Coordinates of C-alpha atoms in Angstrom, one line a residue:
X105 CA 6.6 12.9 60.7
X106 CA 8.0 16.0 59.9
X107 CA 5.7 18.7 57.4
X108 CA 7.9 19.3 55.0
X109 CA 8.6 14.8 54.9
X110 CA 4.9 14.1 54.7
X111 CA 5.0 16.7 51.7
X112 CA 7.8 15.3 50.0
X113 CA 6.4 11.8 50.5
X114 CA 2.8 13.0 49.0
X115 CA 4.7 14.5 46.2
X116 CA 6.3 11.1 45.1
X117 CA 3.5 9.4 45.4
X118 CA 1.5 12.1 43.0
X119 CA 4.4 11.8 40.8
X120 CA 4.2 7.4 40.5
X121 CA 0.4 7.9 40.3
X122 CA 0.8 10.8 37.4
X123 CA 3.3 7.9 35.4
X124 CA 1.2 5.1 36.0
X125 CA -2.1 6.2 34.3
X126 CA 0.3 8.0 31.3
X127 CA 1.6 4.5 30.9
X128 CA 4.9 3.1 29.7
X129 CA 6.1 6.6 28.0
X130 CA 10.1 6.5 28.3
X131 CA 10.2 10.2 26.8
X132 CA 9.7 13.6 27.9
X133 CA 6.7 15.5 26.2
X134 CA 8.8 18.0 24.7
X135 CA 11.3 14.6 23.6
X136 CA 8.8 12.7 21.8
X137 CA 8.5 13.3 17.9
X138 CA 5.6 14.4 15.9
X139 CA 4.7 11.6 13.4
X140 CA 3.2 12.4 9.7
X141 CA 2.6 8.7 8.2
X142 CA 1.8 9.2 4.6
X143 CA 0.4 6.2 2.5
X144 CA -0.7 6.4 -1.0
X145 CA -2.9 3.6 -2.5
X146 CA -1.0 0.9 -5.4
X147 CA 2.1 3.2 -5.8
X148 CA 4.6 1.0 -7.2
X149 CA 8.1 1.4 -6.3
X150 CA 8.9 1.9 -9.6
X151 CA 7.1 5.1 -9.6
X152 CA 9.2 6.8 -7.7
X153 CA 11.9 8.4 -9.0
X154 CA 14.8 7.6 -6.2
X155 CA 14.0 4.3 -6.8
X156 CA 15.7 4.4 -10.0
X157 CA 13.1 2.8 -12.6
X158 CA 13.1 6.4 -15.2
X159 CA 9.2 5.7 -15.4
X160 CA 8.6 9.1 -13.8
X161 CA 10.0 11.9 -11.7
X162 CA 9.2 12.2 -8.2
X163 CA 11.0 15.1 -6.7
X164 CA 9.7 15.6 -3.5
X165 CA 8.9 12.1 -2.3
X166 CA 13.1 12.0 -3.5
X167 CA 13.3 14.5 -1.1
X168 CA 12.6 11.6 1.9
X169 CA 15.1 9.1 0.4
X170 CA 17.9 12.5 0.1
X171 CA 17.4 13.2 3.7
X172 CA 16.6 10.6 5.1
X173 CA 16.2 6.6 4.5
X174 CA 15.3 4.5 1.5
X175 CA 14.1 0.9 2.3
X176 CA 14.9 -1.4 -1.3
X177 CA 13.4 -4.4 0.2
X178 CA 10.2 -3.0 2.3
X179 CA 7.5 -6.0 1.9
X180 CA 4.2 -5.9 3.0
X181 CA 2.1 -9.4 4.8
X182 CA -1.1 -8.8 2.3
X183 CA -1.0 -7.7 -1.0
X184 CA -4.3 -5.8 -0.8
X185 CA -5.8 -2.6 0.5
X186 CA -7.5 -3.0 3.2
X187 CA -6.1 -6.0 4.9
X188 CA -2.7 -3.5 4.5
X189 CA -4.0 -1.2 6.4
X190 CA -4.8 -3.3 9.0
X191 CA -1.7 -5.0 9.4
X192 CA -0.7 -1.1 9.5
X193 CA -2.7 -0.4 12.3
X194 CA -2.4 -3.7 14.3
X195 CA 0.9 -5.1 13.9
X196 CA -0.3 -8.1 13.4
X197 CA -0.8 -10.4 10.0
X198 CA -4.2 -11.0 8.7
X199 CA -5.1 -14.3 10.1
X200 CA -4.8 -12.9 13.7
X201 CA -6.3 -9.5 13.0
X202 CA -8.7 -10.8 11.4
X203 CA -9.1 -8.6 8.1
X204 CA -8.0 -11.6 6.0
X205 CA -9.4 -9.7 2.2
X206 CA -11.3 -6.4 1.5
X207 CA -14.7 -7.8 2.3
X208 CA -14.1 -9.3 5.9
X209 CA -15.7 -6.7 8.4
X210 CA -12.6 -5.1 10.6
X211 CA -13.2 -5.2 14.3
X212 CA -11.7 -1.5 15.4
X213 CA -12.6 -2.8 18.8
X214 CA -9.1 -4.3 19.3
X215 CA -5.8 -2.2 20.3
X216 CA -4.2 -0.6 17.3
X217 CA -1.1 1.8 17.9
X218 CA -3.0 4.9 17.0
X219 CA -4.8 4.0 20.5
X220 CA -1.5 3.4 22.3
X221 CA -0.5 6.9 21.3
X222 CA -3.5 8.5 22.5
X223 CA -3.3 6.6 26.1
X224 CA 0.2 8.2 26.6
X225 CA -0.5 11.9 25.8
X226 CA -0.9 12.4 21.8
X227 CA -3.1 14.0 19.3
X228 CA -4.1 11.7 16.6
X229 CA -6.2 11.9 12.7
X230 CA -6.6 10.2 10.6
X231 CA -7.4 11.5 6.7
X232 CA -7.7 10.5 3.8
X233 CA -8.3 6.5 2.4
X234 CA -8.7 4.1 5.2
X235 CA -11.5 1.3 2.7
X236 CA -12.3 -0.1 6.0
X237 CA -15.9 0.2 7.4
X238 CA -16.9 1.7 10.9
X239 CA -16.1 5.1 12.1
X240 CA -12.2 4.9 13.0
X241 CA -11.2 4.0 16.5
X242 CA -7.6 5.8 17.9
X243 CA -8.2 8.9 16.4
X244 CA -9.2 12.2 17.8
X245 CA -10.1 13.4 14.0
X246 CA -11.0 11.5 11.3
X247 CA -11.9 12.5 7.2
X248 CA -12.3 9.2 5.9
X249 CA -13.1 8.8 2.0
X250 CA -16.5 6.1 1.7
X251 CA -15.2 2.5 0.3
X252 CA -12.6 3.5 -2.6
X253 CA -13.5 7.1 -2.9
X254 CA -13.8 9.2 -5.8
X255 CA -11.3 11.2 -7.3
X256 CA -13.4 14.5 -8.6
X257 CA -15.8 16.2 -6.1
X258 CA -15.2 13.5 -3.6
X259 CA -17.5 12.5 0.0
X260 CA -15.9 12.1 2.8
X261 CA -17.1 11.3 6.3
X262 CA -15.9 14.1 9.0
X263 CA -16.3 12.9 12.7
X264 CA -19.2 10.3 11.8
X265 CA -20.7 13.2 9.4
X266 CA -20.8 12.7 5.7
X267 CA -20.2 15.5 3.5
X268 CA -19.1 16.6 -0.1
X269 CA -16.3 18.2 -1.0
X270 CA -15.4 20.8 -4.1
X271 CA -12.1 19.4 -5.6
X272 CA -9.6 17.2 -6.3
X273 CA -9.3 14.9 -3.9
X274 CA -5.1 14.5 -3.6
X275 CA -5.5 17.8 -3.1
X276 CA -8.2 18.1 -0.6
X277 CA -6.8 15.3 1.7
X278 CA -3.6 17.1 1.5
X279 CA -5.7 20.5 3.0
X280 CA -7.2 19.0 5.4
X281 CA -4.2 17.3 6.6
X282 CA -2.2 20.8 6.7
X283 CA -5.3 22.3 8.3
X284 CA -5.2 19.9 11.0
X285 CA -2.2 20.1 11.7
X286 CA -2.4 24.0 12.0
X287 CA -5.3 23.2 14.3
X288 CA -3.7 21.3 16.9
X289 CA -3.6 21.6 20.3
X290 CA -0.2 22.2 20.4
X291 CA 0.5 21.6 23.8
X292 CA 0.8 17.4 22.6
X293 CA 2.6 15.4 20.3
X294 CA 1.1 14.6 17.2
X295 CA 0.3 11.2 14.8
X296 CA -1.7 12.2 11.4
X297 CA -2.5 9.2 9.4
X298 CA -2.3 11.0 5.4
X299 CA -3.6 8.9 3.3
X300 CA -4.3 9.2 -0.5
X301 CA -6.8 7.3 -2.7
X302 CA -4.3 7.9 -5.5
X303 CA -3.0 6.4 -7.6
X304 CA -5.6 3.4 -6.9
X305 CA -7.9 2.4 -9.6
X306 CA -9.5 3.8 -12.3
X307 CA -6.4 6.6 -12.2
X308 CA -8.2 10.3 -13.0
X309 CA -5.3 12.4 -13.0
X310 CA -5.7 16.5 -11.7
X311 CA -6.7 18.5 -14.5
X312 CA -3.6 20.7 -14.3
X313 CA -1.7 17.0 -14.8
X314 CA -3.6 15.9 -17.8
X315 CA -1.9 17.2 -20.9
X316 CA 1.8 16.7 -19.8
X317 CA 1.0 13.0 -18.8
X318 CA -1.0 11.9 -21.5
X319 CA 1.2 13.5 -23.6
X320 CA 4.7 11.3 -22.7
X321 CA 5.1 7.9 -23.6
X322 CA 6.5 5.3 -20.9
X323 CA 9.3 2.5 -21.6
X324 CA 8.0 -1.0 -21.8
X325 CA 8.7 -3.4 -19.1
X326 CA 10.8 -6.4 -20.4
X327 CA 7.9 -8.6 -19.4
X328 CA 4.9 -7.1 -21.3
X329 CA 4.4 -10.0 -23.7
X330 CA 5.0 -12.7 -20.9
X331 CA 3.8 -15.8 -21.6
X332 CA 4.0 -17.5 -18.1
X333 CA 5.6 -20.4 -19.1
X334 CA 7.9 -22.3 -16.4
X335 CA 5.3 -21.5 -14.2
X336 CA 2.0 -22.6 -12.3
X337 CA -1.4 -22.5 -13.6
X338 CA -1.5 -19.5 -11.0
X339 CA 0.2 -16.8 -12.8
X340 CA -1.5 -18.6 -16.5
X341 CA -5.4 -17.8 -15.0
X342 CA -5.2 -14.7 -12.8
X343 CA -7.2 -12.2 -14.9
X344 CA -4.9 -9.1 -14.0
X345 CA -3.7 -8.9 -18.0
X346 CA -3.8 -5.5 -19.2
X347 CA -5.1 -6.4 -23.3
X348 CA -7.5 -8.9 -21.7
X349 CA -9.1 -7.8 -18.4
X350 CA -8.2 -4.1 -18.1
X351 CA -11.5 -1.9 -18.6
X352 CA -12.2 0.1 -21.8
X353 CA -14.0 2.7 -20.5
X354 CA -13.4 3.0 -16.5
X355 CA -9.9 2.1 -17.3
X356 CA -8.3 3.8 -20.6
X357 CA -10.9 6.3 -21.0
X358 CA -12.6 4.8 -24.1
X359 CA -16.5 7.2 -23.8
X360 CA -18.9 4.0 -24.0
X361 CA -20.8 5.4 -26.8
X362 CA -17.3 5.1 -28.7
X363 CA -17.1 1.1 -27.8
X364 CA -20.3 0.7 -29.0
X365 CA -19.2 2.3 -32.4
X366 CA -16.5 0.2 -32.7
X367 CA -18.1 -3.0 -31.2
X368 CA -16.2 -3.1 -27.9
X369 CA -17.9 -5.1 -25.6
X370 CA -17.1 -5.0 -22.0
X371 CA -15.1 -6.9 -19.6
X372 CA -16.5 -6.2 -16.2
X373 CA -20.1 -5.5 -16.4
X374 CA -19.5 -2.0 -14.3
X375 CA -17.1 -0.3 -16.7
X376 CA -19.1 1.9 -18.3
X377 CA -21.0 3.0 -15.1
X378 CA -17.6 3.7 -14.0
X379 CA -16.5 6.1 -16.5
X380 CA -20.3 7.6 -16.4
X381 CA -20.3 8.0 -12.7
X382 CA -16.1 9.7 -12.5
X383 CA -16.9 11.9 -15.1
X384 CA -20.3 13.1 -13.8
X385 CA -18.9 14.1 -10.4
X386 CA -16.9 16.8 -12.6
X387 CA -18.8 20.9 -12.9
X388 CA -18.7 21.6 -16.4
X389 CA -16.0 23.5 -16.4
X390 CA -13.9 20.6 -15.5
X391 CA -15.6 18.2 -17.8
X392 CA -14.6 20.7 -21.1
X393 CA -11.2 20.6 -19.6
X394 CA -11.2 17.2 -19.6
X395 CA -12.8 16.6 -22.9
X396 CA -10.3 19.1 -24.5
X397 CA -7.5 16.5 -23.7
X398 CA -9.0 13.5 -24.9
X399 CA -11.6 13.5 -27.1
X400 CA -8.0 14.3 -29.7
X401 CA -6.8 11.0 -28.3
X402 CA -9.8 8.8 -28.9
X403 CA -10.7 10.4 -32.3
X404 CA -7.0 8.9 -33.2
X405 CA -7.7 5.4 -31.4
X406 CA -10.7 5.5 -33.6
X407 CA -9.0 5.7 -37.0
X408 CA -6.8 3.1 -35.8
X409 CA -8.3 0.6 -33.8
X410 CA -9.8 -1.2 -37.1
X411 CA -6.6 -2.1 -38.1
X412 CA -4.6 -2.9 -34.7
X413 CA -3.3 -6.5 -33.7
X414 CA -3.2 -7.7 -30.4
X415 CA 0.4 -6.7 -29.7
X416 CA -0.3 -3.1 -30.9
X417 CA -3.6 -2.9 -28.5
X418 CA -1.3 -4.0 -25.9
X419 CA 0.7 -1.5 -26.4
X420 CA -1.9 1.2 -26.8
X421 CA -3.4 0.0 -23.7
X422 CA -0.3 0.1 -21.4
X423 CA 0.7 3.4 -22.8
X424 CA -3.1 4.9 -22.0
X425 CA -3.1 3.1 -18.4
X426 CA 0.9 4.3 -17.4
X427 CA -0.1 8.1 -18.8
X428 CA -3.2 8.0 -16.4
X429 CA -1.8 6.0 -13.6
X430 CA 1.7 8.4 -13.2
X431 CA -0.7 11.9 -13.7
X432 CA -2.4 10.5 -10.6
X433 CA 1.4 10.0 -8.7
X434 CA 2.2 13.7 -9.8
X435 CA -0.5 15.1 -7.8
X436 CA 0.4 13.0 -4.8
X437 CA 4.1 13.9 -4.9
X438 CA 3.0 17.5 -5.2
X439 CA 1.1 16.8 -1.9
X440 CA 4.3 15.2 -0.2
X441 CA 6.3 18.5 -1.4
X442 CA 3.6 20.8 0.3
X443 CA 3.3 19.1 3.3
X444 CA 7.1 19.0 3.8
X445 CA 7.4 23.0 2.9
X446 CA 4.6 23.6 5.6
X447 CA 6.2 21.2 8.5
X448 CA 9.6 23.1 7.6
X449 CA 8.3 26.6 7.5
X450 CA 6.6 26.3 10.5
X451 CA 9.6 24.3 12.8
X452 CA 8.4 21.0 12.9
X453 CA 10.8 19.2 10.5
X454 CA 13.7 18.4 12.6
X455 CA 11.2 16.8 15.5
X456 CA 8.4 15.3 13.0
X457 CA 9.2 11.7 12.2
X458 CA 8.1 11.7 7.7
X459 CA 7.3 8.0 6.8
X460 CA 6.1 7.5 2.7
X461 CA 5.1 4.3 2.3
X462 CA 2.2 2.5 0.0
X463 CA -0.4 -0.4 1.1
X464 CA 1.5 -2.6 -1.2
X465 CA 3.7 -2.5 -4.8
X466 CA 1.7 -2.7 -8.1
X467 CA 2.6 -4.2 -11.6
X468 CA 3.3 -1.4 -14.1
X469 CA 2.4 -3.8 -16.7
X470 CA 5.2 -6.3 -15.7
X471 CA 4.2 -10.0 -17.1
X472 CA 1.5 -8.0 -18.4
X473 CA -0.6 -7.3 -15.3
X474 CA -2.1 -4.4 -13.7
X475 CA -3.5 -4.7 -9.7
X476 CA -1.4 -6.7 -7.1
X477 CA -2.0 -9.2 -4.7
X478 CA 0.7 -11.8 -5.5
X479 CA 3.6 -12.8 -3.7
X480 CA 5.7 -11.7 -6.9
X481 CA 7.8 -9.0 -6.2
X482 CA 6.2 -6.1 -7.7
X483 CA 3.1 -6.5 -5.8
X484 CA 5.0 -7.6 -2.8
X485 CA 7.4 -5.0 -2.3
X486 CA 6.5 -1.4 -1.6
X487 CA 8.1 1.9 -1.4
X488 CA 9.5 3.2 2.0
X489 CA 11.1 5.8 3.3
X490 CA 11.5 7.8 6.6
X491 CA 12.8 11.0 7.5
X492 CA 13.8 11.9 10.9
X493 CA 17.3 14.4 11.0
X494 CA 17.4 13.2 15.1
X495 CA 18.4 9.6 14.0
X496 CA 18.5 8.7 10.9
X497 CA 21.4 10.1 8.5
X498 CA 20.4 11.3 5.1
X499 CA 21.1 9.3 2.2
X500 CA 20.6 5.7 3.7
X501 CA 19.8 3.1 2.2
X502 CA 18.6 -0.3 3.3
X503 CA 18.1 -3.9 1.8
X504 CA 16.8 -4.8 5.0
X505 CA 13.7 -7.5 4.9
X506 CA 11.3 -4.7 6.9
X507 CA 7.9 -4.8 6.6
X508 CA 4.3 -3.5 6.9
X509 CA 3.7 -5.7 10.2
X510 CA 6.8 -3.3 11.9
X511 CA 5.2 -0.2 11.4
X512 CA 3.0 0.5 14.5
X513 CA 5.7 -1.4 16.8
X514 CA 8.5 0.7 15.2
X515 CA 5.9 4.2 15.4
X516 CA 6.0 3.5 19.3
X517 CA 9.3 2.7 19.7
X518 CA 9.7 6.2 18.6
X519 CA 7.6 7.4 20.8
X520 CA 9.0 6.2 23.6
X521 CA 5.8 3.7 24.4
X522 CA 6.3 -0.5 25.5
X523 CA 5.0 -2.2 22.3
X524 CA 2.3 -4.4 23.2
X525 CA 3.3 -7.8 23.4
X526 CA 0.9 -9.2 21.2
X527 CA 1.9 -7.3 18.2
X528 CA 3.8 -9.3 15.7
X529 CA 6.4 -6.5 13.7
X530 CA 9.6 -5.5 14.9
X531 CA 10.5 -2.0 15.1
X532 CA 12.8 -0.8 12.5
X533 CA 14.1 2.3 14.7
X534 CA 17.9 1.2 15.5
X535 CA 18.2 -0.2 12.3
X536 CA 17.1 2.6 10.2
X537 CA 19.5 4.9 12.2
X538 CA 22.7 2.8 11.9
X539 CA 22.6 1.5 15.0
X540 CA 21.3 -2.0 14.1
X541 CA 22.7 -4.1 11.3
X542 CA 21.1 -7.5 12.3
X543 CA 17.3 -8.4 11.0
X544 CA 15.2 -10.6 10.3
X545 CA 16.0 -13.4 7.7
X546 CA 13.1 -14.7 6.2
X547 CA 9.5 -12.1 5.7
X548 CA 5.6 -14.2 5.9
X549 CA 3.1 -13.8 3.3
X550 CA -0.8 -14.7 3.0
X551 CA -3.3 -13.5 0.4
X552 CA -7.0 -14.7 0.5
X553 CA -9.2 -13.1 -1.7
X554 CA -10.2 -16.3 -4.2
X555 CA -12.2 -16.8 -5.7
X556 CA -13.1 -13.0 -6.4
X557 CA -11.8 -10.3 -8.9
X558 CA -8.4 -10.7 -10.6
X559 CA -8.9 -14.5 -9.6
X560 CA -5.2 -15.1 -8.1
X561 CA -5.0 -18.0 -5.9
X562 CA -5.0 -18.2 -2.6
X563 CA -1.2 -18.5 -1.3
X564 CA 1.2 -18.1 1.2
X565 CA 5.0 -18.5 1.2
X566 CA 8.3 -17.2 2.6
X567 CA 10.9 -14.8 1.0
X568 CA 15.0 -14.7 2.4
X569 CA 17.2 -13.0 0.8
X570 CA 17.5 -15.1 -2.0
X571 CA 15.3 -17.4 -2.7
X572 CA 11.2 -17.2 -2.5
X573 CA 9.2 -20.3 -2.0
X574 CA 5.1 -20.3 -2.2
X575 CA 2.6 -22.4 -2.3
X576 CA -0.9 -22.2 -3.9
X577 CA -3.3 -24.1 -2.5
X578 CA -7.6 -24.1 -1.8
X579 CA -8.6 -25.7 -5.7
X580 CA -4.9 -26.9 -6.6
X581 CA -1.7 -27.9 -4.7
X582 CA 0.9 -26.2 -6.3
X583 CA 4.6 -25.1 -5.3
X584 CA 6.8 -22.4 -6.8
X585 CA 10.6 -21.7 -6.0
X586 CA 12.2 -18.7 -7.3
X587 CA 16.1 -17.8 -7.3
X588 CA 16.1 -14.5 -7.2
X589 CA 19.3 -13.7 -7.6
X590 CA 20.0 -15.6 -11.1
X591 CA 16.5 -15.0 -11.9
X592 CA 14.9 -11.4 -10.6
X593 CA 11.9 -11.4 -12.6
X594 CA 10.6 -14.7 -11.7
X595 CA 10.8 -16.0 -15.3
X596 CA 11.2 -19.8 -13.8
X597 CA 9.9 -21.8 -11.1
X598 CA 12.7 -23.7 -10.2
X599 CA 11.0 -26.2 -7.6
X600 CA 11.5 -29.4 -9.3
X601 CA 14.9 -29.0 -10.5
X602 CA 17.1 -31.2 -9.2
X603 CA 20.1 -28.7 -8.7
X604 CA 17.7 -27.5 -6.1
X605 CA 16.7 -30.1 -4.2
X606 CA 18.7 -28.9 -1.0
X607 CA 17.4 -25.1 -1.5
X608 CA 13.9 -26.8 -1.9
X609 CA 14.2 -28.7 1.4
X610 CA 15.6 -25.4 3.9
X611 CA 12.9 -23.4 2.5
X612 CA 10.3 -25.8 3.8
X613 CA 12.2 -26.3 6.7
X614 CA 12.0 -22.1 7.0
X615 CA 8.5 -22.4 5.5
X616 CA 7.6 -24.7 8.9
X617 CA 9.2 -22.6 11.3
X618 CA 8.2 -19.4 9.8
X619 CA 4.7 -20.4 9.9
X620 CA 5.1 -21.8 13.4
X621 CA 6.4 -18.1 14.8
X622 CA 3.6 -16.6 13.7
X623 CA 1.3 -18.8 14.6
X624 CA -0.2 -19.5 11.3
X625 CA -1.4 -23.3 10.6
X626 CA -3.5 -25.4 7.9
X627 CA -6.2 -24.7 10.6
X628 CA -6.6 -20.8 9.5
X629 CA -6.2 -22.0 5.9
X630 CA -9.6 -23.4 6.3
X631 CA -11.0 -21.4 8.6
X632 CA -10.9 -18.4 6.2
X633 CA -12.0 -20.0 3.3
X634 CA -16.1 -19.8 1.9
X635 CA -17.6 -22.3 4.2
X636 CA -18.6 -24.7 1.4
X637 CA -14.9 -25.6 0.7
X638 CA -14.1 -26.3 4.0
X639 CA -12.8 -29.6 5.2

């Protein structure tokens, strides 16, 4: 064999080698995108402002939807934090991943697709909220917040390393996520996870937020007052109802020494610790800028609280938990507006796929709840939007049934990387740039996490683009139906009305099928439920 054969030969054969052990990567590395997938914690689509809801103004998270795409109909498989997050990760719905409510442990031994991007060649972190336990697996970096975090003077744990931070932290996982980036070995691709606490629970707004928000007062939902009838017994017990379960203290900022003036006792025996332990994280300084604001605003609640119904405290309460709750989003939103100033200032906005997304939707005092985890549509839908100028033309919109389960197989897609064949999702990419119109008809839900806080059954159902069918099960055996086109707010459970029967019967059939795909059965329904109820 000729010299120059022989070398040629050797050279294909490095070459097939070289492409084997980088794996399944159909791009180029100077092809494949950056990705910079933010995800706040209970941000409610109607807390943003291009979604239309005049609750708030979100002008740089608007910014995504302007130039890029805005999912209406984004759902998620879980309606709670952590199981979110690992349906994020996975790609796969809780019974399989096995992170079926926040107190199951999460195995970070299985594949996720922030591993899949590292095996082919990019540079991964994750900061910010994760609420999972273990030290992160997939990630070169990692600033994880502990449990829920804190929002003043906040710990985090750096590469395994716990340490305490000076500042707010939107603003400090915002930083570090710019610093990283800054950092990078730029010779890869990048994935940073961004994740914020806010505006999750008890909602401690930035000091420089606190006197325009408390200041404003926020429209009423329709539903406030709801009274839950043509319902279940599900909707009638959940203790999510913002006059009856919502903190005093933790919550709307009531000092305890003040409740025990006025005789308020507590609901959850960890209120006042909360409000104790979030304010003590503050430097003095902080704390008289703090006290400034609202010590005006409890010395009126004072004077009035003798005096106040029911309805009024409702309405007191709603206003104190919206002013809080959207001074938390304001600082988040200012994040999103730095982050997309630095990626454009410094040439990575026109190859950096920008996802802004939540772990799930959130009642803003709809039917009178605060917190999530139903199937109802304000916990079940969350906001989403992506920005990428390569594919996806600015100012789309989408009603498309896409969900949390499609974001790591749609990531890889975009990175030019097989998705695993074991993941569940479907990847969004053709769709979102025009190039898809068909999707899926009918989106899976489960939810767990009974009996425990909030105390909302255990339930599972389908949702198509019309109707909505669940059923509640573990201590009753109950079945709701929802039209949601002549009936949006899910005012009446339409299962045992006759004109329905034929509805009633396809969503089963749907229901059966559904469950079937994704290999869900009456067998997990037991096998995740406290041993001492199962069959």
């Amino acid at each position: 064999m000729k010299p120059d054969l022989k070398q040629m030969l050797w050279g294909l054969i490095v070459i097939c080698t070289c492409q084997s052990v980088k794996g399944q990567s159909n791009l180029s590395k100077k092809q494949r995108p950056n990705i910079v997938y933010i995800m706040s914690d209970d941000h409610g689509y109607q807390a943003i402002s291009a979604y239309g809801y005049g609750l708030n103004k979100t002008p740089n998270i608007d910014r995504l939807a302007k130039e890029g795409i805005l999912f209406t109909r984004a759902t998620v498989t879980n309606s709670l934090c952590a199981p979110s997050r690992a349906v994020l990760l996975t790609g796969k719905h809780s019974f399989v991943n096995g992170k079926v409510d926040n107190e199951a442990r999460f195995n970070w031994n299985q594949d996720n697709f922030a591993k899949q991007l590292q095996q082919h060649g990019y540079q991964t972190a994750l900061i910010g909220k994760i609420h999972m336990d273990g030290l992160p697996q997939g990630f070169d970096h990692s600033a994880v917040l502990i449990d829920q975090g804190e929002y003043y003077n906040p710990n985090f744990i750096v590469d395994g390393t716990k340490k305490q931070l000076q500042g707010y932290v939107t603003d400090l996982t915002t930083d570090m996520a710019i610093d990283w980036i800054k950092n990078r070995d730029k010779e890869k691709p990048f994935c940073l996870l961004y994740h914020q606490k806010a505006p999750h629970r008890e909602w401690l707004p930035a000091l420089r937020h606190l006197s325009a928000y408390t200041s404003m007062t926020v429209p009423e939902p329709k539903t406030l007052f709801d009274n839950y009838a043509n319902r279940g017994s599900a909707a009638r017990t959940a203790e999510m109802n913002i006059l009856k379960h919502m903190n005093w203290a933790g919550d709307n900022k009531i000092p305890p020494a003040l409740m025990d003036e006025l005789g308020i006792k507590e609901y959850l025996n960890w209120d006042k610790a909360a409000f104790n332990n979030n304010l003590g994280r503050m430097t003095p300084a902080e704390r008289a800028t703090w006290d400034s604001v609202y010590n005006p605003i409890m010395a009126a609640f004072k004077k009035k609280y003798p005096s106040m119904n029911d309805q009024e405290l409702t309405r007191w309460r709603y206003q104190r938990y919206m002013q809080d709750y959207l001074g938390t989003v304001a600082a988040v939103d200012d994040g999103v507006g730095r982050m997309l100033d630095f990626l454009k200032e410094n040439g990575l906005d026109e190859n950096t796929i920008i996802v802004y997304t939540s772990d799930q939707g959130f009642y803003l005092g709809e039917h009178g709840w605060f917190d999530k985890r139903f199937m109802y549509e304000e916990s079940l839908r969350t906001p989403l939007l992506v920005r990428y100028p390569a594919e996806i033309p600015a100012g789309t919109r989408s009603d498309a049934l896409v969900q949390n389960l499609d974001f790591a197989p749609t990531l890889l897609d975009y990175a030019g990387i097989t998705v695993p064949k074991d993941m569940q999702g479907a990847s969004f990419r053709k769709l979102a740039g025009g190039k898809e119109k068909k999707w899926r008809d009918v989106i899976y839900y489960t939810y767990y996490e009974y009996p425990s806080i909030h105390m909302v059954k255990r339930h599972y159902g389908i949702r198509t683009d019309r109707y909505k069918l669940i059923h509640f099960y573990y201590d009753v055996d109950e079945w709701e139906l929802y039209d949601l086109e002549k009936d949006p707010e899910e005012l009446n459970n339409v299962y045992n009305d006759p004109t329905y029967t034929d509805v009633k019967k396809t969503m089963h059939k749907k229901l059966t099928a559904t469950r079937r795909h994704y290999k869900d059965s009456e067998e997990n329904d037991q096998r995740f439920m406290p041993k001492a109820r199962r069959k």
